[in-house]
XYZ file of N, CA, C and O in Angstrom:
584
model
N 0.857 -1.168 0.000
C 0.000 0.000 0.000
C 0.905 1.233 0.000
O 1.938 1.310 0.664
N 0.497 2.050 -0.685
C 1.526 3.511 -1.017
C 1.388 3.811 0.396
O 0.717 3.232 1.249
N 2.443 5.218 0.521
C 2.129 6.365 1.590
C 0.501 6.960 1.587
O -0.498 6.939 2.306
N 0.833 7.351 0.633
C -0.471 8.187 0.227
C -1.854 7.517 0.715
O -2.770 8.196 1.179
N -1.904 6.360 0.590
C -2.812 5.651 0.451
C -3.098 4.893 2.326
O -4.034 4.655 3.089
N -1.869 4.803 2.291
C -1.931 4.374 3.933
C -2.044 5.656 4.969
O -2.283 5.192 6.085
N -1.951 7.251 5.017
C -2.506 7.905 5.628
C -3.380 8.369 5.109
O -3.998 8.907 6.027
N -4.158 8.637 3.760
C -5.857 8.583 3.455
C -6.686 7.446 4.828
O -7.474 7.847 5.685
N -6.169 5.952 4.638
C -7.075 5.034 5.427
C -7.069 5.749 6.667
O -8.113 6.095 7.220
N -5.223 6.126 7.401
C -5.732 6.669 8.553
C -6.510 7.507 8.915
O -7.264 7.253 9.854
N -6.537 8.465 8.414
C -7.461 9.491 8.511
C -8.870 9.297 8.931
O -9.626 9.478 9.886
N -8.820 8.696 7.357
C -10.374 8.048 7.467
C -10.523 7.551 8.465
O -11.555 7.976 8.986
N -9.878 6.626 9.227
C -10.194 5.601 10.255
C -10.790 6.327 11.941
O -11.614 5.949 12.775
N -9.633 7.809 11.801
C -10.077 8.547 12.876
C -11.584 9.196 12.347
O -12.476 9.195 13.196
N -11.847 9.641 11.250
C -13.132 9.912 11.456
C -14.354 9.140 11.628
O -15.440 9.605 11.977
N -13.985 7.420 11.244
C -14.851 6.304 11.658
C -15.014 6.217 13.205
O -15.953 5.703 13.814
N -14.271 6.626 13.549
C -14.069 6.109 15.205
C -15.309 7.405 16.057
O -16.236 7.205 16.842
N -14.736 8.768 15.411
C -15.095 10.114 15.982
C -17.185 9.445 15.596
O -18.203 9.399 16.287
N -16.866 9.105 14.272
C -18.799 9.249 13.875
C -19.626 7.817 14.862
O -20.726 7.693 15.401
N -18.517 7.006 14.724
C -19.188 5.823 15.453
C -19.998 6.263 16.482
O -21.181 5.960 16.640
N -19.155 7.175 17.355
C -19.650 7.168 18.846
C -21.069 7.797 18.538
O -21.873 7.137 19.197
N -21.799 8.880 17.756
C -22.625 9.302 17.249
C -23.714 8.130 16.887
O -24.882 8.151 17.276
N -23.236 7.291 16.222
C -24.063 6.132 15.575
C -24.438 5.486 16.508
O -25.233 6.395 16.745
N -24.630 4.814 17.247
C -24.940 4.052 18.439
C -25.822 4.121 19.183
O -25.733 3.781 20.363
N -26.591 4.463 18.777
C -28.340 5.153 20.027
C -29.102 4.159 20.001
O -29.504 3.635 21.039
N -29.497 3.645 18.542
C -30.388 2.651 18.813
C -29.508 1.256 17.872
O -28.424 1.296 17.291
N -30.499 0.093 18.032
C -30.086 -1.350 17.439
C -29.765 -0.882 15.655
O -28.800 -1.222 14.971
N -30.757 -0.145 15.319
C -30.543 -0.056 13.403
C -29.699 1.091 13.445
O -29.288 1.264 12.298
N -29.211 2.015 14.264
C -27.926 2.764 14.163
C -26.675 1.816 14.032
O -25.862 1.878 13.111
N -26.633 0.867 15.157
C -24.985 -0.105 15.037
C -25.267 -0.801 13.912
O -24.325 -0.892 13.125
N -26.643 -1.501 13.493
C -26.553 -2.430 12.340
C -25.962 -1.452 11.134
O -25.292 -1.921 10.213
N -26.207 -0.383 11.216
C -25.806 0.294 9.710
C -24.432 0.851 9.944
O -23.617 0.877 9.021
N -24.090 1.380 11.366
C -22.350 1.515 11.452
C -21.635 0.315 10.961
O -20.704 0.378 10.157
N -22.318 -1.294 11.711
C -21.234 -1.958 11.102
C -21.236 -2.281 9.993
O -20.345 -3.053 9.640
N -21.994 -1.930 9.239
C -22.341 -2.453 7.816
C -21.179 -0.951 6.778
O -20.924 -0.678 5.605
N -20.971 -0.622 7.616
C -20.568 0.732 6.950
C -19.237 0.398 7.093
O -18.640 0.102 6.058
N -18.663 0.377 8.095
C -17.418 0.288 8.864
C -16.714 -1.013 7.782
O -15.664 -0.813 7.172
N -17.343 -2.081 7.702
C -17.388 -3.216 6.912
C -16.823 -2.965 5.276
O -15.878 -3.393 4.613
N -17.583 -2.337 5.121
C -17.655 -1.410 3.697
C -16.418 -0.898 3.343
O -15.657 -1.142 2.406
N -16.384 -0.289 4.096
C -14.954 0.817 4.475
C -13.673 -0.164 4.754
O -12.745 0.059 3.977
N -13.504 -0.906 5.435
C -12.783 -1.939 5.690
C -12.199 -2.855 4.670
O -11.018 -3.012 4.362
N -13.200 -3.386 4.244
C -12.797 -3.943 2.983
C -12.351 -3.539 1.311
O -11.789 -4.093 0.366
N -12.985 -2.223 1.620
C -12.545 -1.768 0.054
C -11.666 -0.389 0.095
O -11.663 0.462 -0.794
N -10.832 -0.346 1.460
C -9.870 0.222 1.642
C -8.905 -1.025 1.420
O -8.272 -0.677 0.424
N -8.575 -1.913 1.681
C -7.829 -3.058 1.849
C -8.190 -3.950 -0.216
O -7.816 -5.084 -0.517
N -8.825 -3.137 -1.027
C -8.484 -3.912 -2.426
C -9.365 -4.621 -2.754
O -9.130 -5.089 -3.869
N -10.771 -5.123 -2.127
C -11.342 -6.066 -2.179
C -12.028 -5.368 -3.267
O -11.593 -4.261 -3.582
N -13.344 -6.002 -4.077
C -14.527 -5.421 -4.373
C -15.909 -6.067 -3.239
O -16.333 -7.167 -2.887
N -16.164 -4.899 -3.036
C -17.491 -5.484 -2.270
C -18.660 -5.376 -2.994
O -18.643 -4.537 -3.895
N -19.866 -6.133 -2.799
C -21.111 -6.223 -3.740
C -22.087 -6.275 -2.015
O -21.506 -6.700 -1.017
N -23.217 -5.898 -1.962
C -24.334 -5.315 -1.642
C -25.391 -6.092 -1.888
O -26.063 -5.728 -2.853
N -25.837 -7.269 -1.191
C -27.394 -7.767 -1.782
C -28.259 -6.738 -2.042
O -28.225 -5.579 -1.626
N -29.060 -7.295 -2.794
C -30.500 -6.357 -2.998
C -31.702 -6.300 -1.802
O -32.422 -5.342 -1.517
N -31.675 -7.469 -1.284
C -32.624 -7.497 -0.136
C -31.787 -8.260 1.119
O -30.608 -8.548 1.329
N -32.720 -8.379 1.638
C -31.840 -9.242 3.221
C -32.264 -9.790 4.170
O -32.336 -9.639 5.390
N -32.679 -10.807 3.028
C -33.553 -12.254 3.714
C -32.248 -13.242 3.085
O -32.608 -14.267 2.506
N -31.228 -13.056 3.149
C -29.880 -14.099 2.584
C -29.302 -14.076 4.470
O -29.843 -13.464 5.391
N -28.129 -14.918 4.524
C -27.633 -15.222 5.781
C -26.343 -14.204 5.831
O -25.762 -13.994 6.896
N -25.931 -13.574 4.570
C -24.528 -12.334 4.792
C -25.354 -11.374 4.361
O -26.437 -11.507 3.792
N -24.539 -9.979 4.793
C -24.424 -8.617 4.537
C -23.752 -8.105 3.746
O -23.918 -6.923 3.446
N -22.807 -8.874 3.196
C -21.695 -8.236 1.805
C -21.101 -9.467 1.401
O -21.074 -10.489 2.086
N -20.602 -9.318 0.205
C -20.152 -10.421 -0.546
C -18.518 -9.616 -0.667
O -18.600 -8.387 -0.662
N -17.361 -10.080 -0.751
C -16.373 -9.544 -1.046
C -15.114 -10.434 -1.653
O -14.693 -11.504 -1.215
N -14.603 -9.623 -2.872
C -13.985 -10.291 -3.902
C -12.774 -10.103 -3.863
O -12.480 -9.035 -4.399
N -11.372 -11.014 -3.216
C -10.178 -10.296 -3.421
C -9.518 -10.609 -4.616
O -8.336 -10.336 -4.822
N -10.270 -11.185 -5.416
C -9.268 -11.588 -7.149
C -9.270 -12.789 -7.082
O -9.446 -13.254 -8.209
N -9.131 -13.769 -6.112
C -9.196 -15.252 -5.637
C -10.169 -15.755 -5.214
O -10.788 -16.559 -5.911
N -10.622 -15.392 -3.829
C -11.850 -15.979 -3.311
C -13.390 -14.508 -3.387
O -13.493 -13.319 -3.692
N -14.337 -15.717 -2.853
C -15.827 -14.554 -2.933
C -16.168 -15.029 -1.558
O -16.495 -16.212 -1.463
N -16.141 -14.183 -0.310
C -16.107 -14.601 0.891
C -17.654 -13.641 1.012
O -17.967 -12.539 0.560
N -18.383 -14.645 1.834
C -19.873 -14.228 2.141
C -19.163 -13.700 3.960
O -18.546 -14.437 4.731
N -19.558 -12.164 4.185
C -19.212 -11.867 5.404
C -20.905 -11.120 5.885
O -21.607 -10.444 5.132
N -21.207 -11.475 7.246
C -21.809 -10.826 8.236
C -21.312 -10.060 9.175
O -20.452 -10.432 9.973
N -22.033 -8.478 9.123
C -21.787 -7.680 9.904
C -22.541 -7.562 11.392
O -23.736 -7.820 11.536
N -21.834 -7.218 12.262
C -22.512 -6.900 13.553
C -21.942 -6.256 14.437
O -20.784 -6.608 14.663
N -22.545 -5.008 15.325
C -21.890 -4.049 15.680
C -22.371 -4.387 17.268
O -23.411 -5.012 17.472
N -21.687 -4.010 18.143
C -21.774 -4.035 19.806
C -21.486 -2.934 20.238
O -20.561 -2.343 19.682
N -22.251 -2.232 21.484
C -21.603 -1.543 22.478
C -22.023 -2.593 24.079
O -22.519 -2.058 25.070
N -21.831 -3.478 24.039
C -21.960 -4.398 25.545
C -20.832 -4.490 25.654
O -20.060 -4.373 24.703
N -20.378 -4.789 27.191
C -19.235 -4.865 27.390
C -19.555 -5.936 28.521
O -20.503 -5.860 29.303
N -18.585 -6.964 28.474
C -18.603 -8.048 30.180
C -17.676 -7.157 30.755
O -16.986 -6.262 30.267
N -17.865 -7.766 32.344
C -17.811 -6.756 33.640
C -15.617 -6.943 33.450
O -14.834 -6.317 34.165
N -15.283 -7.733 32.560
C -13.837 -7.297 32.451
C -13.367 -6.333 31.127
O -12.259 -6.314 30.590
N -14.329 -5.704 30.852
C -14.164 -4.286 30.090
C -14.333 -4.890 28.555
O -14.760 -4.171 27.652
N -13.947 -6.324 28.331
C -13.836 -6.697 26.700
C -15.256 -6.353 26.515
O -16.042 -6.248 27.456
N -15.647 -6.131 24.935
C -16.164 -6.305 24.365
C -17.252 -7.401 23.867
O -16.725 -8.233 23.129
N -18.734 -7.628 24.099
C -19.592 -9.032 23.677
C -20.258 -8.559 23.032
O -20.890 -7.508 23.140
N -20.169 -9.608 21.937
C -20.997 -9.244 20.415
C -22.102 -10.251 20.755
O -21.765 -11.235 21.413
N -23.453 -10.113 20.364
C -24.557 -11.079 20.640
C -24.125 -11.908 18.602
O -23.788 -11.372 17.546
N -24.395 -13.313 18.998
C -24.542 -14.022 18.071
C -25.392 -14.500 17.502
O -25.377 -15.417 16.680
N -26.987 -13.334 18.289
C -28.460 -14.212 17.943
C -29.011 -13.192 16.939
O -28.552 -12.051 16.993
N -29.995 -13.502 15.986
C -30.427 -12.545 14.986
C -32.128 -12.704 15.599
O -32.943 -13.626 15.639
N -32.107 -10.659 16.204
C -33.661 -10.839 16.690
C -34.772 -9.817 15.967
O -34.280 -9.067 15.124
N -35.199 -9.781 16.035
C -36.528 -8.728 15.337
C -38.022 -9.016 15.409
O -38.642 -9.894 16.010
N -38.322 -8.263 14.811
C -39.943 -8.622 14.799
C -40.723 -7.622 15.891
O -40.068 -6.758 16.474
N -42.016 -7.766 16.115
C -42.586 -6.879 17.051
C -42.087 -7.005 18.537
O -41.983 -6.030 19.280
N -41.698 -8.679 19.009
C -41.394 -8.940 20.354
C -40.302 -9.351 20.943
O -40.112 -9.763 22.087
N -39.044 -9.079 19.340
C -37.925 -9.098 19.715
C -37.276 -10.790 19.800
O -36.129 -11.042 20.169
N -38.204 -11.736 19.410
C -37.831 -12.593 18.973
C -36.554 -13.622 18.666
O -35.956 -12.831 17.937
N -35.911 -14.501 18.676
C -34.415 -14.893 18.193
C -35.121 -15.753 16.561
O -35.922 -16.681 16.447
N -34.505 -15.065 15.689
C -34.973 -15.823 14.294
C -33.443 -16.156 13.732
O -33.217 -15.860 12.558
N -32.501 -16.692 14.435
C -31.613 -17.152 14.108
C -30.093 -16.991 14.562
O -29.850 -15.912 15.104
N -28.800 -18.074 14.405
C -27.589 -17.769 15.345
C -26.557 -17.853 14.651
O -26.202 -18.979 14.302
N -25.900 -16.868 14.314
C -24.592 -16.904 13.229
C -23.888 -18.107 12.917
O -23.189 -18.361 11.936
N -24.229 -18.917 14.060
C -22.950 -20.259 14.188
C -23.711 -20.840 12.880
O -22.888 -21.293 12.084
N -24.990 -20.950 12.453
C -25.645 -21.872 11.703
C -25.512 -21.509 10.538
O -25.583 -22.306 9.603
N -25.355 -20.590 10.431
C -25.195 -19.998 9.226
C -24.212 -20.147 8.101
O -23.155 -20.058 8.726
N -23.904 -20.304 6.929
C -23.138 -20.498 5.937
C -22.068 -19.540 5.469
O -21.759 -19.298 4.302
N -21.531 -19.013 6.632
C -21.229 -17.578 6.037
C -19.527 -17.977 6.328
O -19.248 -19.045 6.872
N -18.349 -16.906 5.863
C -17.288 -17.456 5.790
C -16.755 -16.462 7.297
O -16.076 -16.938 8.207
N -17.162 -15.315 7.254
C -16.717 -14.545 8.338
C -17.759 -13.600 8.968
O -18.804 -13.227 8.435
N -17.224 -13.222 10.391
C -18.289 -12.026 11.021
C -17.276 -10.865 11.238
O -16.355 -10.895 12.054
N -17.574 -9.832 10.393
C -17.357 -8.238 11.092
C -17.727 -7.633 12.109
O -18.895 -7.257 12.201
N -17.039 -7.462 12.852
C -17.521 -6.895 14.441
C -17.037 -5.670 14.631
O -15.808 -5.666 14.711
N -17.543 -4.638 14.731
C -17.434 -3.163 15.267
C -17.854 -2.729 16.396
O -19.061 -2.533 16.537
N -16.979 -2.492 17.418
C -17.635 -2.365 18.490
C -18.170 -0.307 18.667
O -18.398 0.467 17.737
N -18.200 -0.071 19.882
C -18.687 1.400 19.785
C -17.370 2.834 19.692
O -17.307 3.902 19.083
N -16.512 2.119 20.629
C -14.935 2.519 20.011
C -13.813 2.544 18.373
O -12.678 2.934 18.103
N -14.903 1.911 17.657
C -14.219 1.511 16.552
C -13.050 0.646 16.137
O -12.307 0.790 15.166
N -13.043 -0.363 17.159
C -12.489 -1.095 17.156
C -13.194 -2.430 16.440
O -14.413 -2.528 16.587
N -12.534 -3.418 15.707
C -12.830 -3.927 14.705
C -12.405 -5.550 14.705
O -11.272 -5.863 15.069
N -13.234 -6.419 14.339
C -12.858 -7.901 14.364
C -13.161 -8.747 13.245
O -14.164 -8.504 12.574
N -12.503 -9.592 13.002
C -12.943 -10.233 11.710
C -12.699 -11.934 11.998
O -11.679 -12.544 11.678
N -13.996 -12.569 12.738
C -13.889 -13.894 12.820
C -14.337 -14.633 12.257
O -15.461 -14.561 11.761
N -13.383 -15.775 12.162
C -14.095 -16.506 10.873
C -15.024 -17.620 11.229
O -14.758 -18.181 12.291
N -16.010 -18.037 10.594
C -17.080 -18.675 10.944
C -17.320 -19.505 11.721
O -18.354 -19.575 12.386
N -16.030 -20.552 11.761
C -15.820 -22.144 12.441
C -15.376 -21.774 14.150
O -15.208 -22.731 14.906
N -15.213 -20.424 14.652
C -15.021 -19.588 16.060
C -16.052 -19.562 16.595
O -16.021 -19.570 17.825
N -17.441 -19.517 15.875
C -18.716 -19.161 16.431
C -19.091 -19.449 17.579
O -18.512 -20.512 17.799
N -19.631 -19.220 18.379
C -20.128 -20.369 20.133
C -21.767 -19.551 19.154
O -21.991 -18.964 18.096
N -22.539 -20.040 20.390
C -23.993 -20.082 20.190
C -24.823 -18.711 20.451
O -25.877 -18.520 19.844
N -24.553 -18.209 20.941
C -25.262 -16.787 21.345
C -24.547 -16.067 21.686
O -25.048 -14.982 21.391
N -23.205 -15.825 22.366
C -22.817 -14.359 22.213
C -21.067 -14.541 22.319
O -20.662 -15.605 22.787
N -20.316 -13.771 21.997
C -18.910 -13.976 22.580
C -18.006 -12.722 22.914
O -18.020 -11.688 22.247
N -17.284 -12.920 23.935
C -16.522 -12.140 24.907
C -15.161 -12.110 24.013
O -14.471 -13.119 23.868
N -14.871 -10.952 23.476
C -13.614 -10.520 22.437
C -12.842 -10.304 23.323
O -12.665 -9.086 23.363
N -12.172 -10.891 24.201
C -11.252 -10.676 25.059
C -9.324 -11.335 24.125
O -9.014 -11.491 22.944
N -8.659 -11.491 25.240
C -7.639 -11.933 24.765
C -7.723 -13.202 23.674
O -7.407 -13.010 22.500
N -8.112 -14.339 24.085
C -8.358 -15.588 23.516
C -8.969 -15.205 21.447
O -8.799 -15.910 20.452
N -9.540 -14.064 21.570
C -9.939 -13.811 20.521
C -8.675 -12.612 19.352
O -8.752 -12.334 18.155
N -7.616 -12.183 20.453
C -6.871 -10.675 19.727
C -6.514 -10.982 18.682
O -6.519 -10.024 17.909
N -6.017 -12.378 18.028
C -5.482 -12.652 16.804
C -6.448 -11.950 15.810
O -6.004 -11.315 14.853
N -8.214 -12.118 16.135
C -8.959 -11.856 15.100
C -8.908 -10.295 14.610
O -9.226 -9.947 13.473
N -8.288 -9.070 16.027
C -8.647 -8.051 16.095
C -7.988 -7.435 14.191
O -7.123 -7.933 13.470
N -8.881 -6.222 13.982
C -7.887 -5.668 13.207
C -7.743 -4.920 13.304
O -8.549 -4.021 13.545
N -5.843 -4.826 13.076
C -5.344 -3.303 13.580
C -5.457 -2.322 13.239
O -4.948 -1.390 13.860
C-alpha cells in the first residue's frame, strides 16, 4: 500500500471512530455503522465489495479479493462483560417482540465483522462461532484488526 494511500485510510479511520460514537443510540444505528465500517474496511484493503438487494440471505456483503468470494456478516456491539472486553450477541432478533430468528454459528457464512462502539474492529471466521454471544477478550486478539 503507497504512503499516500496508507494515511488517506488513517485518517479516514479517525473519522470512523469520531462518527461511530454518534451512531450508536439505537439497534438499526450499530446495524448500519457496522455495515458501513465493513464497507470501508474492505474496500480500503483492495477487495470489491457487492451489496445484496434485499436481506432475507444469511450475509451482509459479498467480497472479492481476485481469488476468493467470501460471504461476510456484519454486527456491531456496544456491551461490554464486567472485564471491560467487548460481547458481540450471536443471535439474529426482530420482529414486534424481539424474537431470536436465528444464530450466526448456523449460518453459511465465511466470516463475522464486528465493530464495536470505540471503533475497534474484528474479523472472525465462521468455524469460532459459540452459540449466542462472545466475549472478544484476549483468547480472541489474533482476530482483532489493527
Amino acid at each position: 500500500m503507497g504512503k499516500n494511500r496508507q494515511g488517506v485510510c488513517c485518517i479516514f479511520q479517525v473519522i470512523m471512530k469520531e462518527l461511530i460514537t454518534l451512531l450508536f443510540e439505537t439497534n438499526k444505528d450499530k446495524g448500519r455503522a457496522g455495515i458501513s465500517a465493513a464497507i470501508a474496511y474492505f474496500g480500503m484493503n483492495g477487495y470489491t465489495v457487492c451489496i445484496p438487494l434485499n436481506d432475507i440471505q444469511d450475509y451482509d456483503l459479498i467480497v472479492d479479493d481476485g481469488n476468493d468470494i467470501l460471504k461476510i456478516s456484519c454486527k456491531a456491539t456496544g456491551s461490554h462483560a464486567s472485564s471491560g472486553y467487548s460481547v458481540v450477541s450471536l443471535r439474529n432478533c426482530g420482529g414486534t417482540n424481539g424474537s431470536v430468528y436465528g444464530r450466526e454459528k448456523d449460518k453459511n457464512n465465511d466470516y463475522v465483522f464486528v465493530l464495536n462502539e470505540k471503533g475497534e474492529e474484528w474479523l472472525l471466521p465462521q468455524n469460532i462461532l459459540t452459540s449466542n454471544a462472545m466475549t472478544l477478550g484476549e483468547k480472541y486478539s489474533q482476530y482483532k484488526i489493527k
